[in-house]
JSON list of C-alpha atoms and ligand atoms in Angstrom, two decimals:
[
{"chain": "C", "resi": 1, "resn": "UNK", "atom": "CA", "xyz": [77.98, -40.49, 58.29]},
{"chain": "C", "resi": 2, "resn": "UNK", "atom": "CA", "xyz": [77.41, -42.81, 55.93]},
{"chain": "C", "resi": 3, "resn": "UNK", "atom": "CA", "xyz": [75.61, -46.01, 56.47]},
{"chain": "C", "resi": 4, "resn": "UNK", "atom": "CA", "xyz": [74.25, -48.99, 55.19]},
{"chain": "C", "resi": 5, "resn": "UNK", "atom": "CA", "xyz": [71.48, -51.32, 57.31]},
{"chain": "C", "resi": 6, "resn": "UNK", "atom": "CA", "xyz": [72.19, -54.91, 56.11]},
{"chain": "C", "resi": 7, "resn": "UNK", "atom": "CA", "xyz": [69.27, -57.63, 58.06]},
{"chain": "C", "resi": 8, "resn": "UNK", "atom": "CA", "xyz": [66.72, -60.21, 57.16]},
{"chain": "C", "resi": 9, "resn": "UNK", "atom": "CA", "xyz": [63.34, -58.84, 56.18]},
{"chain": "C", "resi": 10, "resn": "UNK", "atom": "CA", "xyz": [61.34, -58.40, 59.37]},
{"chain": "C", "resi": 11, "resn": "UNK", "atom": "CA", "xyz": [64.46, -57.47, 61.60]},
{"chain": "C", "resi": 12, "resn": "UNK", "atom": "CA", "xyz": [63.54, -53.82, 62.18]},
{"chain": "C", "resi": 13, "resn": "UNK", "atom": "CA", "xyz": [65.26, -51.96, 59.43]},
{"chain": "C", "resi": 14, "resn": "UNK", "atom": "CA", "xyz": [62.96, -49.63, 58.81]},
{"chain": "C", "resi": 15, "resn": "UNK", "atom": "CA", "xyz": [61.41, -48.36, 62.39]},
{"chain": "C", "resi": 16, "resn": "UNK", "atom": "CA", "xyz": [65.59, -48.49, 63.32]},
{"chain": "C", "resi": 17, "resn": "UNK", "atom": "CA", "xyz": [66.67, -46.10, 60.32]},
{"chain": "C", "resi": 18, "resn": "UNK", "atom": "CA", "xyz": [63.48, -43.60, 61.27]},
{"chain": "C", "resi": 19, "resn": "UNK", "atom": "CA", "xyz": [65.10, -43.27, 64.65]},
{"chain": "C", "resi": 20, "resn": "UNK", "atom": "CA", "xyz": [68.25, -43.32, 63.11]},
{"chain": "C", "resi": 21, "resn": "UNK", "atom": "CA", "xyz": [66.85, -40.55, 61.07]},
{"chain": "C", "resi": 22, "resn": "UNK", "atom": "CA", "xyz": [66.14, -38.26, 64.28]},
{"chain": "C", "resi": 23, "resn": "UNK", "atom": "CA", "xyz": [68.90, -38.95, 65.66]},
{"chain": "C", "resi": 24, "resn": "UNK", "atom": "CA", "xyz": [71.71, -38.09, 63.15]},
{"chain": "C", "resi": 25, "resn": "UNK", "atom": "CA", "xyz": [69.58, -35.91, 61.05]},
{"chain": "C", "resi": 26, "resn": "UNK", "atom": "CA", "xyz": [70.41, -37.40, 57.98]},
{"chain": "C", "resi": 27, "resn": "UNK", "atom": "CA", "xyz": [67.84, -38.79, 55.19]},
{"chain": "C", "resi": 28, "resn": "UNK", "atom": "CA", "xyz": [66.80, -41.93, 55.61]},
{"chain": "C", "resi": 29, "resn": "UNK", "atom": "CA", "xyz": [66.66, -44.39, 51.92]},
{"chain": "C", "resi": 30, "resn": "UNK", "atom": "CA", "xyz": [64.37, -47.28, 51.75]},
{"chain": "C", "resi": 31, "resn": "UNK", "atom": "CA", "xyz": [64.61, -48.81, 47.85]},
{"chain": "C", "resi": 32, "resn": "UNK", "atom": "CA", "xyz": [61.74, -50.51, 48.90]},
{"chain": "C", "resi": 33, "resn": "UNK", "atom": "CA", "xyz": [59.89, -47.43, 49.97]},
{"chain": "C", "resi": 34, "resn": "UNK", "atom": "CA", "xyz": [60.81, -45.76, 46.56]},
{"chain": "C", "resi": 35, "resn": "UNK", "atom": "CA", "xyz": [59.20, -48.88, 44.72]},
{"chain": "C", "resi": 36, "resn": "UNK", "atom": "CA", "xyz": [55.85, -48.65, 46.21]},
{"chain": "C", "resi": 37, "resn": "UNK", "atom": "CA", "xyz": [55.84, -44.79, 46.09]},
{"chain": "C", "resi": 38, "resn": "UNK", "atom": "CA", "xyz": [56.57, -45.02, 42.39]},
{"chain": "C", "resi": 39, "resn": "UNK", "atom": "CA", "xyz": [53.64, -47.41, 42.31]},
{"chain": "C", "resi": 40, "resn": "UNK", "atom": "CA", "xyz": [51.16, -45.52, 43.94]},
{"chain": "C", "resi": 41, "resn": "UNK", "atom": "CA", "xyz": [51.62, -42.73, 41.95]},
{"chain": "C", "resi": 42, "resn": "UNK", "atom": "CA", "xyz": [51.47, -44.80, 38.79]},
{"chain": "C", "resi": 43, "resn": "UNK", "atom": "CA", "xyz": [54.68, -44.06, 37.18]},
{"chain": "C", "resi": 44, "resn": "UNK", "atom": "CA", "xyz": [56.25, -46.47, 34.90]},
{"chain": "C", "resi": 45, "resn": "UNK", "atom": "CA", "xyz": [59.06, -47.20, 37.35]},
{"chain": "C", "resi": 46, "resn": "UNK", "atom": "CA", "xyz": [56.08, -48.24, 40.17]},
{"chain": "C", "resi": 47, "resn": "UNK", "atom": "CA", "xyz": [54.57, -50.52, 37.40]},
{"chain": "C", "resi": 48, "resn": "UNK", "atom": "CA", "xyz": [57.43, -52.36, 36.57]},
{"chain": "C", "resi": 49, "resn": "UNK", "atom": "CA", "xyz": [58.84, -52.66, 40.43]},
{"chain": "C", "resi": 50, "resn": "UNK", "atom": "CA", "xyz": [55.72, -54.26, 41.28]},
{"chain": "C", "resi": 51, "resn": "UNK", "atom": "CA", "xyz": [56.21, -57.29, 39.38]},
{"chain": "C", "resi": 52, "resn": "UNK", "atom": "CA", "xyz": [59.22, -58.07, 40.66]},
{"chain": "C", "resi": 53, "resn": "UNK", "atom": "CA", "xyz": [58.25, -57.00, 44.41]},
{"chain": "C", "resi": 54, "resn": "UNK", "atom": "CA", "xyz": [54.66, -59.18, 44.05]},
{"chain": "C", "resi": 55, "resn": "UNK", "atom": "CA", "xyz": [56.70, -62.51, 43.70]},
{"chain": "C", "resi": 56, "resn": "UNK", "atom": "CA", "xyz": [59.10, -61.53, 46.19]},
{"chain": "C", "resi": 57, "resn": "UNK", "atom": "CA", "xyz": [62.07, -61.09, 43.21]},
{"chain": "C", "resi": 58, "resn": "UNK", "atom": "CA", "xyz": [64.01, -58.48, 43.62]},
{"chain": "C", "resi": 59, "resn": "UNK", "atom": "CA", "xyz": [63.69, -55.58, 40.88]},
{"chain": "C", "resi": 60, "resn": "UNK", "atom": "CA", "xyz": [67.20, -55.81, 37.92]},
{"chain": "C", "resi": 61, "resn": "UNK", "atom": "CA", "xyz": [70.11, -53.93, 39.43]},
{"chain": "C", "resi": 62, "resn": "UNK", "atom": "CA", "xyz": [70.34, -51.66, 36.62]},
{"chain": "C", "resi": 63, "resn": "UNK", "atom": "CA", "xyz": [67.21, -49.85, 37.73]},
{"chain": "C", "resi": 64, "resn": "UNK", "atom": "CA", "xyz": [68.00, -50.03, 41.25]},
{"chain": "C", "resi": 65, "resn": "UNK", "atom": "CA", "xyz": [71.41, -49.25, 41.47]},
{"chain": "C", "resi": 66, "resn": "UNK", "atom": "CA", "xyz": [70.84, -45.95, 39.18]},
{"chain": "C", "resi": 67, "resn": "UNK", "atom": "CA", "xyz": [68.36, -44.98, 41.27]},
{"chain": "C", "resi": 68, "resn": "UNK", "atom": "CA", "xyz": [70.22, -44.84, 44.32]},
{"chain": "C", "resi": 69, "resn": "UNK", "atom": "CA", "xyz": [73.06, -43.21, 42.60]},
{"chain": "C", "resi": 70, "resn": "UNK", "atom": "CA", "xyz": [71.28, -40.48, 41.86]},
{"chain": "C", "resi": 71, "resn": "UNK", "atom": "CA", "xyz": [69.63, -40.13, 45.05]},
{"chain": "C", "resi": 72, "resn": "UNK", "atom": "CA", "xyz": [72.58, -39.91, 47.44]},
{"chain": "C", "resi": 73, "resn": "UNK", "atom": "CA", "xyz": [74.05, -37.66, 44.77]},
{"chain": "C", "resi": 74, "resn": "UNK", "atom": "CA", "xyz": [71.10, -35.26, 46.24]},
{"chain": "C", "resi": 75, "resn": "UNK", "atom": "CA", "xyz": [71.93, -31.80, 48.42]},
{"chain": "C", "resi": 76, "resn": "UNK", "atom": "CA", "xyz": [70.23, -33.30, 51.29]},
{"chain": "C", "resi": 77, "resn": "UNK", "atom": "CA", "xyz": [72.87, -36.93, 51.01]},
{"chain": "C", "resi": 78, "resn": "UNK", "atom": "CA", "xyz": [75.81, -34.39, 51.72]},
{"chain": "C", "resi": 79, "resn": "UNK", "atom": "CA", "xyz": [76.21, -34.71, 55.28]},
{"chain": "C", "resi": 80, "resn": "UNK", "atom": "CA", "xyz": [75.45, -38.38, 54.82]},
{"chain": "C", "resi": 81, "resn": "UNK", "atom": "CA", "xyz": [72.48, -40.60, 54.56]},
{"chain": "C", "resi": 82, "resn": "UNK", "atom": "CA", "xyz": [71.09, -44.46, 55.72]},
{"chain": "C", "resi": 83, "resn": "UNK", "atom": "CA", "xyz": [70.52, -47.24, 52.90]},
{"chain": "C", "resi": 84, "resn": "UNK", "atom": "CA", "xyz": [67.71, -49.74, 54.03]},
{"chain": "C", "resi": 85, "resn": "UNK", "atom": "CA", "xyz": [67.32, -52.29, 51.73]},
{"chain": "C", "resi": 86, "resn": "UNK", "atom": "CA", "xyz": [70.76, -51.40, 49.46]},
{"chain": "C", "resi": 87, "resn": "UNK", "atom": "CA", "xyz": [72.61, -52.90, 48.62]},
{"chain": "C", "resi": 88, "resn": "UNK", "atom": "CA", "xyz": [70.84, -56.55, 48.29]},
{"chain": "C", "resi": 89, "resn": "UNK", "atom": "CA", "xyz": [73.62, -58.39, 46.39]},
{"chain": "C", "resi": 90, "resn": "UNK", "atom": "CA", "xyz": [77.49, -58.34, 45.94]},
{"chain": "C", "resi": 91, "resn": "UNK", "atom": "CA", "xyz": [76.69, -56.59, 42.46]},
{"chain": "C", "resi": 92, "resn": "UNK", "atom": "CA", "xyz": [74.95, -53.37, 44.04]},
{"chain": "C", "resi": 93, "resn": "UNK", "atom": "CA", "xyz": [77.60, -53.51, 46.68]},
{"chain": "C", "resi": 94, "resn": "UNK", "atom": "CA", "xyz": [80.08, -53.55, 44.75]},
{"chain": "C", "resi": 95, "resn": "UNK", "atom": "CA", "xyz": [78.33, -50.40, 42.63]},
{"chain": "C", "resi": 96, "resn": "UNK", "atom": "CA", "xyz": [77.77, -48.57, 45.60]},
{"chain": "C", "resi": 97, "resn": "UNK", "atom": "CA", "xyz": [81.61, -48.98, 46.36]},
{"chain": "C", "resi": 98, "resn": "UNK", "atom": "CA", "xyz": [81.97, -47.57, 43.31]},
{"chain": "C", "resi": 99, "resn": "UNK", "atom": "CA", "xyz": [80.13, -44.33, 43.86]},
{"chain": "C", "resi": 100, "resn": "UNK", "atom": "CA", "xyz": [81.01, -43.81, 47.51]},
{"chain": "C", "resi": 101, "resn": "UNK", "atom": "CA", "xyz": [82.44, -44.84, 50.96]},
{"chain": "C", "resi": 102, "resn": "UNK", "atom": "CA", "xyz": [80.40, -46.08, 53.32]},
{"chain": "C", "resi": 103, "resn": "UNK", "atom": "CA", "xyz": [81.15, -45.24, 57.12]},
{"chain": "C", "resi": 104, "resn": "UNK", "atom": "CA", "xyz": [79.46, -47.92, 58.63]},
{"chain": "C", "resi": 105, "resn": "UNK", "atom": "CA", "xyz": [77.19, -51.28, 58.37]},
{"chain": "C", "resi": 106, "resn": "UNK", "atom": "CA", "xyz": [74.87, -51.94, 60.82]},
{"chain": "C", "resi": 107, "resn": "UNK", "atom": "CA", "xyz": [73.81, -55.68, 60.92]},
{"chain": "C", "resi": 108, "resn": "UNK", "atom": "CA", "xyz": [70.66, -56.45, 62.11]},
{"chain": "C", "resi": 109, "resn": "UNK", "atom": "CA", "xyz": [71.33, -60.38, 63.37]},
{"chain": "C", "resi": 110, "resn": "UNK", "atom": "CA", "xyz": [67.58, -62.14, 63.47]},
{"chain": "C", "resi": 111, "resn": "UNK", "atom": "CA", "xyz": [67.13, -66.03, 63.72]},
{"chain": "C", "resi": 112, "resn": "UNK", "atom": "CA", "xyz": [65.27, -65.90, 60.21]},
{"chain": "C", "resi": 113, "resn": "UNK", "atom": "CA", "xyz": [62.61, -68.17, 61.28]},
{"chain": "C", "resi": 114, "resn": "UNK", "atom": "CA", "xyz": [61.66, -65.11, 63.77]},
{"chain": "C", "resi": 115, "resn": "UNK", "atom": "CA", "xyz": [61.87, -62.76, 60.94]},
{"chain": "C", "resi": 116, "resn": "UNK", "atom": "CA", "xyz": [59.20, -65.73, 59.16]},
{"chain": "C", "resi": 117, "resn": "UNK", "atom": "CA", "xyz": [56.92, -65.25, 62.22]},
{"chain": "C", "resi": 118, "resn": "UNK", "atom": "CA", "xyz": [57.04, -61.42, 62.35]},
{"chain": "C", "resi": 119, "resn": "UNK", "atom": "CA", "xyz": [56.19, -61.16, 58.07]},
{"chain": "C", "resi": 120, "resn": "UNK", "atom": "CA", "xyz": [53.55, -63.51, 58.29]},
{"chain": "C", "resi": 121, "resn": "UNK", "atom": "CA", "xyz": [51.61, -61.42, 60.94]},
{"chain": "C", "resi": 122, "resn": "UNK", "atom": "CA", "xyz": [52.85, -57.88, 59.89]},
{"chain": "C", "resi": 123, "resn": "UNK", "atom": "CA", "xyz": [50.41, -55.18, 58.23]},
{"chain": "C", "resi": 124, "resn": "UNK", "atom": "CA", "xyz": [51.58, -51.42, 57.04]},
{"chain": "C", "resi": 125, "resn": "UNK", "atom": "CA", "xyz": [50.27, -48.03, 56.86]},
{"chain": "C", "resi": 126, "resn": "UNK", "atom": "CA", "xyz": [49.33, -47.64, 52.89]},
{"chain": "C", "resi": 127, "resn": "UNK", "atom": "CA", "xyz": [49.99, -43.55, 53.98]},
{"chain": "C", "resi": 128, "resn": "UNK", "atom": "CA", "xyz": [53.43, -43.85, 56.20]},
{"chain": "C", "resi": 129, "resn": "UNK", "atom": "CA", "xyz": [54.95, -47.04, 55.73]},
{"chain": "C", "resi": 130, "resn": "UNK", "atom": "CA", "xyz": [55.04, -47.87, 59.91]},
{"chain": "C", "resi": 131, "resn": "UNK", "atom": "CA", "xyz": [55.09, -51.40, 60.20]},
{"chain": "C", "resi": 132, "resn": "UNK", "atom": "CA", "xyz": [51.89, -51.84, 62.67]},
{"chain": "C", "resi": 133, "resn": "UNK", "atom": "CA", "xyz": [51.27, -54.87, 65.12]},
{"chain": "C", "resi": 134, "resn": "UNK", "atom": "CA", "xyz": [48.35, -57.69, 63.83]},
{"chain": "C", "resi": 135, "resn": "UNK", "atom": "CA", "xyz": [44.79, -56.65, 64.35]},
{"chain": "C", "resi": 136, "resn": "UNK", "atom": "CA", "xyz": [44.90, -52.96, 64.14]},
{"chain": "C", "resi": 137, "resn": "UNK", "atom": "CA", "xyz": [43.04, -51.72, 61.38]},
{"chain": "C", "resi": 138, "resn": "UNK", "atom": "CA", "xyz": [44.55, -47.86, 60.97]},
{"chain": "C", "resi": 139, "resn": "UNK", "atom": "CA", "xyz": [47.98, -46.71, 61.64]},
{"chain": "C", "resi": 140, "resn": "UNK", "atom": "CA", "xyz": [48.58, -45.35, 66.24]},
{"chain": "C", "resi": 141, "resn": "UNK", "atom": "CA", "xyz": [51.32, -43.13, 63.97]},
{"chain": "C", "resi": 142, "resn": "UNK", "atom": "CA", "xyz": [48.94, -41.50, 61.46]},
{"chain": "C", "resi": 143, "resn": "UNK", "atom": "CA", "xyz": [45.81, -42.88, 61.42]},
{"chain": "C", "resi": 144, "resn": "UNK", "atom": "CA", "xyz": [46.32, -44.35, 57.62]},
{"chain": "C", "resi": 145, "resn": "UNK", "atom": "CA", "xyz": [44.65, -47.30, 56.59]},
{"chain": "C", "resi": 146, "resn": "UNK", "atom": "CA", "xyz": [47.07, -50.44, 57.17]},
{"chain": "C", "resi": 147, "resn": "UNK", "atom": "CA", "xyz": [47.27, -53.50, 54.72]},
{"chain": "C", "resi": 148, "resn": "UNK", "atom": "CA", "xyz": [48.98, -56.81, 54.43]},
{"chain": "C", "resi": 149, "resn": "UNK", "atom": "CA", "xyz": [51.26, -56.40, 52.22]},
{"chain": "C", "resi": 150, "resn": "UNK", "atom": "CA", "xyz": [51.59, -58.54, 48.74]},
{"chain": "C", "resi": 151, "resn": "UNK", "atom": "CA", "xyz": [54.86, -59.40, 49.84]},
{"chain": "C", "resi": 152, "resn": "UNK", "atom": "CA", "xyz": [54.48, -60.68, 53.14]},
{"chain": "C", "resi": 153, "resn": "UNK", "atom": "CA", "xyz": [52.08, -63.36, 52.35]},
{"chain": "C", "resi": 154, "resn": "UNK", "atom": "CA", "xyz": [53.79, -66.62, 52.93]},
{"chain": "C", "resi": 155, "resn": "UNK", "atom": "CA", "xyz": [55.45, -67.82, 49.40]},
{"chain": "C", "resi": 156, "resn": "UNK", "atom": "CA", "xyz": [56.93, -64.56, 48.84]},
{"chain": "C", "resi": 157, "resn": "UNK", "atom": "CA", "xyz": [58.21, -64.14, 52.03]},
{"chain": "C", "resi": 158, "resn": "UNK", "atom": "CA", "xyz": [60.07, -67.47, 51.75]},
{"chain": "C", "resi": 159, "resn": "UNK", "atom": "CA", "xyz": [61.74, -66.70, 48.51]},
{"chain": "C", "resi": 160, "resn": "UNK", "atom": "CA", "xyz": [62.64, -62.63, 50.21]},
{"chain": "C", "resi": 161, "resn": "UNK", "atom": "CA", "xyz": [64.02, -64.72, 53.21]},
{"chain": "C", "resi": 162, "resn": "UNK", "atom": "CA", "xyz": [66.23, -67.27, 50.94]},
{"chain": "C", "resi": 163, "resn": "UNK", "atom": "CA", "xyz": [67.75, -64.14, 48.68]},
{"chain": "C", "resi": 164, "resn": "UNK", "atom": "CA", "xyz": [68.63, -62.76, 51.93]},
{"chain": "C", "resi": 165, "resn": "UNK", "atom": "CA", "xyz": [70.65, -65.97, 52.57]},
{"chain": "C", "resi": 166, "resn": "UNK", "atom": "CA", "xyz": [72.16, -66.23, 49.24]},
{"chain": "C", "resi": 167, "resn": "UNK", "atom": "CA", "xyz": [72.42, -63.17, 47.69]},
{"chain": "C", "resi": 168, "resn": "UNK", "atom": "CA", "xyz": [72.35, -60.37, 50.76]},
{"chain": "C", "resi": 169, "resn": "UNK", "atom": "CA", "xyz": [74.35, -62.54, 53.26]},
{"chain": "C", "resi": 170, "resn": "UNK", "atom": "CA", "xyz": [77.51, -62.61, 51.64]},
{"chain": "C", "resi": 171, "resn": "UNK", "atom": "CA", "xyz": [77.60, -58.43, 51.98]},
{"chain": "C", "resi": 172, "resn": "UNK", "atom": "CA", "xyz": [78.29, -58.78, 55.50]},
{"chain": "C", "resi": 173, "resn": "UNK", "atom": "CA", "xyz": [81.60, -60.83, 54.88]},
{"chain": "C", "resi": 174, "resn": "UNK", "atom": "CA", "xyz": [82.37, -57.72, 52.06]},
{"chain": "C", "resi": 175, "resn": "UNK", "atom": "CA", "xyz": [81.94, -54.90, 54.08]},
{"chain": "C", "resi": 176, "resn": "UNK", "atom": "CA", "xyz": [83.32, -57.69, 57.17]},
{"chain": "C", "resi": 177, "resn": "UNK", "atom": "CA", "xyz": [86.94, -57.44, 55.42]},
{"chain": "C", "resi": 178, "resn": "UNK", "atom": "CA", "xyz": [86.46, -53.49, 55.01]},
{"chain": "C", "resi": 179, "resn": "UNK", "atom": "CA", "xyz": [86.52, -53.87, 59.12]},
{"chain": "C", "resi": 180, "resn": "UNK", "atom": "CA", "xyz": [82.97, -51.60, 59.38]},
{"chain": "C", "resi": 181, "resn": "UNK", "atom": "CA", "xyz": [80.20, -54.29, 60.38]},
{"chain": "C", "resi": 182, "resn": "UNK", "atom": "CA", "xyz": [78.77, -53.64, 64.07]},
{"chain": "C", "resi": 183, "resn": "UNK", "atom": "CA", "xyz": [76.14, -56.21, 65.03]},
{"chain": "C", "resi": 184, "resn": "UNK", "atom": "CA", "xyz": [72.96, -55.54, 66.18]},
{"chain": "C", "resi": 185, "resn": "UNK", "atom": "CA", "xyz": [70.97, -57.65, 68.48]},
{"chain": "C", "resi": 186, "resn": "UNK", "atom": "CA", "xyz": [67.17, -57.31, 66.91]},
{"chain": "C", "resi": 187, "resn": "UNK", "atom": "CA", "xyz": [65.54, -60.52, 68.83]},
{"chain": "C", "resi": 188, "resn": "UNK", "atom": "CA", "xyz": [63.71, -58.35, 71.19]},
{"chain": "C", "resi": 189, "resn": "UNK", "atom": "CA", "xyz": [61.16, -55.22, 71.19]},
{"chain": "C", "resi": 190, "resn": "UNK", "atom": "CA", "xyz": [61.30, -52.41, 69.51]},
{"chain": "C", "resi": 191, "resn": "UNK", "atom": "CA", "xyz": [62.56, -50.33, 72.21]},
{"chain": "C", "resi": 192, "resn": "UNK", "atom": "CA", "xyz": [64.69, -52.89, 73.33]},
{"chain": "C", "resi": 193, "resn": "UNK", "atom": "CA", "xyz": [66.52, -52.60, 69.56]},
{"chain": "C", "resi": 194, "resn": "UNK", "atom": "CA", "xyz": [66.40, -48.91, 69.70]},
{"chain": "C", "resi": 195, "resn": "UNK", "atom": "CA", "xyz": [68.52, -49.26, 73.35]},
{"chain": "C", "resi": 196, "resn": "UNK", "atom": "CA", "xyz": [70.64, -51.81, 71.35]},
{"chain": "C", "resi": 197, "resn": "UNK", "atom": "CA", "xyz": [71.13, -49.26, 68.46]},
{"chain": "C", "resi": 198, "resn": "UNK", "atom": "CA", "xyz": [71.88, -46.14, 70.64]},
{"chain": "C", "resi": 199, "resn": "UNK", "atom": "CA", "xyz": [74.98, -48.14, 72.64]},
{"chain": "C", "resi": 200, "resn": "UNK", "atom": "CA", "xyz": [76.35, -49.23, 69.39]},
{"chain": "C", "resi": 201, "resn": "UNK", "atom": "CA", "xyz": [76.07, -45.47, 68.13]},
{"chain": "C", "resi": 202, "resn": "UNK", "atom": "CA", "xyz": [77.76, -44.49, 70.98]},
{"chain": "C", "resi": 203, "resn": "UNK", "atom": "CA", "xyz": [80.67, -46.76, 70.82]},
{"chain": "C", "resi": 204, "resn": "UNK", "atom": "CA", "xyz": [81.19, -46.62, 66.85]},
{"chain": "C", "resi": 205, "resn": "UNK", "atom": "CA", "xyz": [81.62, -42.46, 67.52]},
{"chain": "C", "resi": 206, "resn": "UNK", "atom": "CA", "xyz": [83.70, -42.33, 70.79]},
{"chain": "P", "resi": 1, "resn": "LIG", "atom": "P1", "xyz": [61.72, -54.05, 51.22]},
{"chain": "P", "resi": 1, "resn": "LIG", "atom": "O1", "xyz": [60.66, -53.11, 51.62]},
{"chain": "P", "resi": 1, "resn": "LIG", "atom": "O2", "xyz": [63.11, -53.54, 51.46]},
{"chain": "P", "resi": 1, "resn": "LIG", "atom": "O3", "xyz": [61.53, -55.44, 51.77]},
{"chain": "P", "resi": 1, "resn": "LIG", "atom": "O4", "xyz": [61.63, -54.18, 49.62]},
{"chain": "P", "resi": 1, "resn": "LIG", "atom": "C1", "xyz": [60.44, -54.66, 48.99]},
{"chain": "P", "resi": 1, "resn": "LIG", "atom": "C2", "xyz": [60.77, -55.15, 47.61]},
{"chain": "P", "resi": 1, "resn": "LIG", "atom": "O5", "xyz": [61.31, -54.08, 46.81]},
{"chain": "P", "resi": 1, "resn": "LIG", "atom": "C3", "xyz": [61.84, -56.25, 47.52]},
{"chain": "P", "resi": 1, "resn": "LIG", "atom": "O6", "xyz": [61.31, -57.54, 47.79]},
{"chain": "P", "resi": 1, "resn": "LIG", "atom": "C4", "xyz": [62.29, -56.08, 46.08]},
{"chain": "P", "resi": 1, "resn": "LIG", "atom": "O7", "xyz": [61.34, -56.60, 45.16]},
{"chain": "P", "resi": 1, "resn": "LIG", "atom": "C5", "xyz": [62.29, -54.57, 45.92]},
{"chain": "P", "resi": 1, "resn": "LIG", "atom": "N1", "xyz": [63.61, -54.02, 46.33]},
{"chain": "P", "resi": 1, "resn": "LIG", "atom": "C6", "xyz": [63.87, -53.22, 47.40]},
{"chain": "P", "resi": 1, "resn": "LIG", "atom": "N2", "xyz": [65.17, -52.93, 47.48]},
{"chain": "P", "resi": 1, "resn": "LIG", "atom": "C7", "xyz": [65.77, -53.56, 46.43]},
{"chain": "P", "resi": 1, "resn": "LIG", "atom": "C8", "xyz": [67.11, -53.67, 45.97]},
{"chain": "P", "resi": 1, "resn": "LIG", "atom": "N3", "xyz": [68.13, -53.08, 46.61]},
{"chain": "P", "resi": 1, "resn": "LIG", "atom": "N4", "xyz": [67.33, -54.41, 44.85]},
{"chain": "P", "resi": 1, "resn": "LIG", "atom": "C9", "xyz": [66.33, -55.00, 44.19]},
{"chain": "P", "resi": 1, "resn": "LIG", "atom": "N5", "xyz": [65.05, -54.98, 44.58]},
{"chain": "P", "resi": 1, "resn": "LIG", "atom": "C10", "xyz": [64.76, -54.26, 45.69]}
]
C-alpha cells in the first residue's frame, strides 16, 4: 500500500508512520528525516537543506522531489511505502502523481494552534528522531541525547504552520477529488491516535 500522511507539523506524523511501519511492514519516508541525516553526516545535500529548514522554508522542489523519486524507486518501496512530510505543495503532488499512485492519504486533522503548543514545548532524540515530552534530557526509546530543535523555536514554527495552510492544505482537496483522504482525529494522546489509526486501517482494507 501506498500512502501519503498529509497534517500540520506537531500532529503526530512521525510516531503514527513508525507504527504504521510495524504494522504494514513497509518503509517508512520522512523528507525531513533525510534532511537532517544528510546534515549530520556533512554532505552537501545536509548543508544546503539546513538553510532552508533553520528559517522554517521549505528546501526547492527540485531537490526534494528527485530525492523521493529515487527513493521509492528502491527494492524495499516495492510492496509499498509511507511519505511523511511529501508532498508539501500542489507542485510535489502533482510530481509524485507523476511517478506513482498513491493508495491512500491519511489526514491528520489538528486545531493548528494545538500543533503551536505541542512545537513550542517539543525536544528530539539527535540519535532516533522520537519526538520526546518537555523536560527529559535523553531519549525513554534509546537513551540519545534530545535537543530543541532549530525549527521548533517560535518564528519558525509560525512560518512551518502558515505553509501548511497555504501551500500543504490545498493537497487534501487534490487527493479529496481522487476520493482517497480518510481523516484522522490527532487531538488526543498518542495512544489514543494510534487506536484512531488502527480503526481507520481496518475500515480502509475491509
Ligand atoms: P519535518 O521534519 O517534516 O517538519 O521537515 C523539516 C524541514 O525539512 C521542513 O521545515 C523543510 O525545511 C524540510 N522539508 C521536509 N520535507 C520537505 C518537503 N517535502 N519539501 C520541502 N522541504 C521539506
Amino acid at each position: 500500500m501506498k500512502i501519503v500522511l498529509l497534517g500540520v507539523q506537531g500532529c503526530g506524523k512521525g510516531t503514527q508512520a513508525k507504527n504504521l511501519n510495524e504494522m504494514l511492514n513497509i518503509p517508512h519516508i520522512s523528507t525531513g528525516d533525510i534532511f537532517r541525516g544528510a546534515f549530520s553526516r556533512n554532505t552537501e545535500l545536509g548543508t544546503l537543506a539546513k538553510q532552508y529548514m533553520d528559517r522554517g522554508d521549505l528546501v526547492p522542489d527540485e531537490i526534494t522531489c528527485g530525492l523521493v523519486s529515487e527513493r521509492i524507486n528502491e527494492e524495499d518501496c516495492k510492496n509499498g511505502f509511507i511519505l511523511d512530510g511529501f508532498p508539501r505543495n500542489l507542485n510535489q503532488g502533482k510530481a509524485l502523481s507523476n511517478i506513482t499512485n498513491i493508495d491512500l492519504v491519511i489526514y491528520f486533522n489538528l486545531d493548528p494552534k494545538i500543533a503551536y503548543e505541542r512545537l513550542v514545548q517539543r525536544v528530539t532524540c539527535t540519535k532516533c528522531g522520537n519526538p520526546c515530552m518537555p523536560g527529559v534530557t535523553e531519549c525513554p526509546k534509546c537513551g540519545g541525547p534530545v535537543v530543541h530543535r532549530d525549527d521548533d523555536k517560535p518564528e519558525a514554527i509560525k512560518k512551518r504552520i502558515d505553509i501548511f495552510l497555504k501551500d500543504t492544505l490545498p493537497l487534501a482537496d487534490y487527493y479529496n477529488e481522487l476520493g482517497i483522504v480518510r481523516k484522522l482525529d490527532s487531538s488526543g494522546s498518542v495512544e489514543q491516535t494510534t487506536k484512531n489509526l488502527k480503526k481507520l486501517l481496518g475500515e480502509f482494507c475491509d
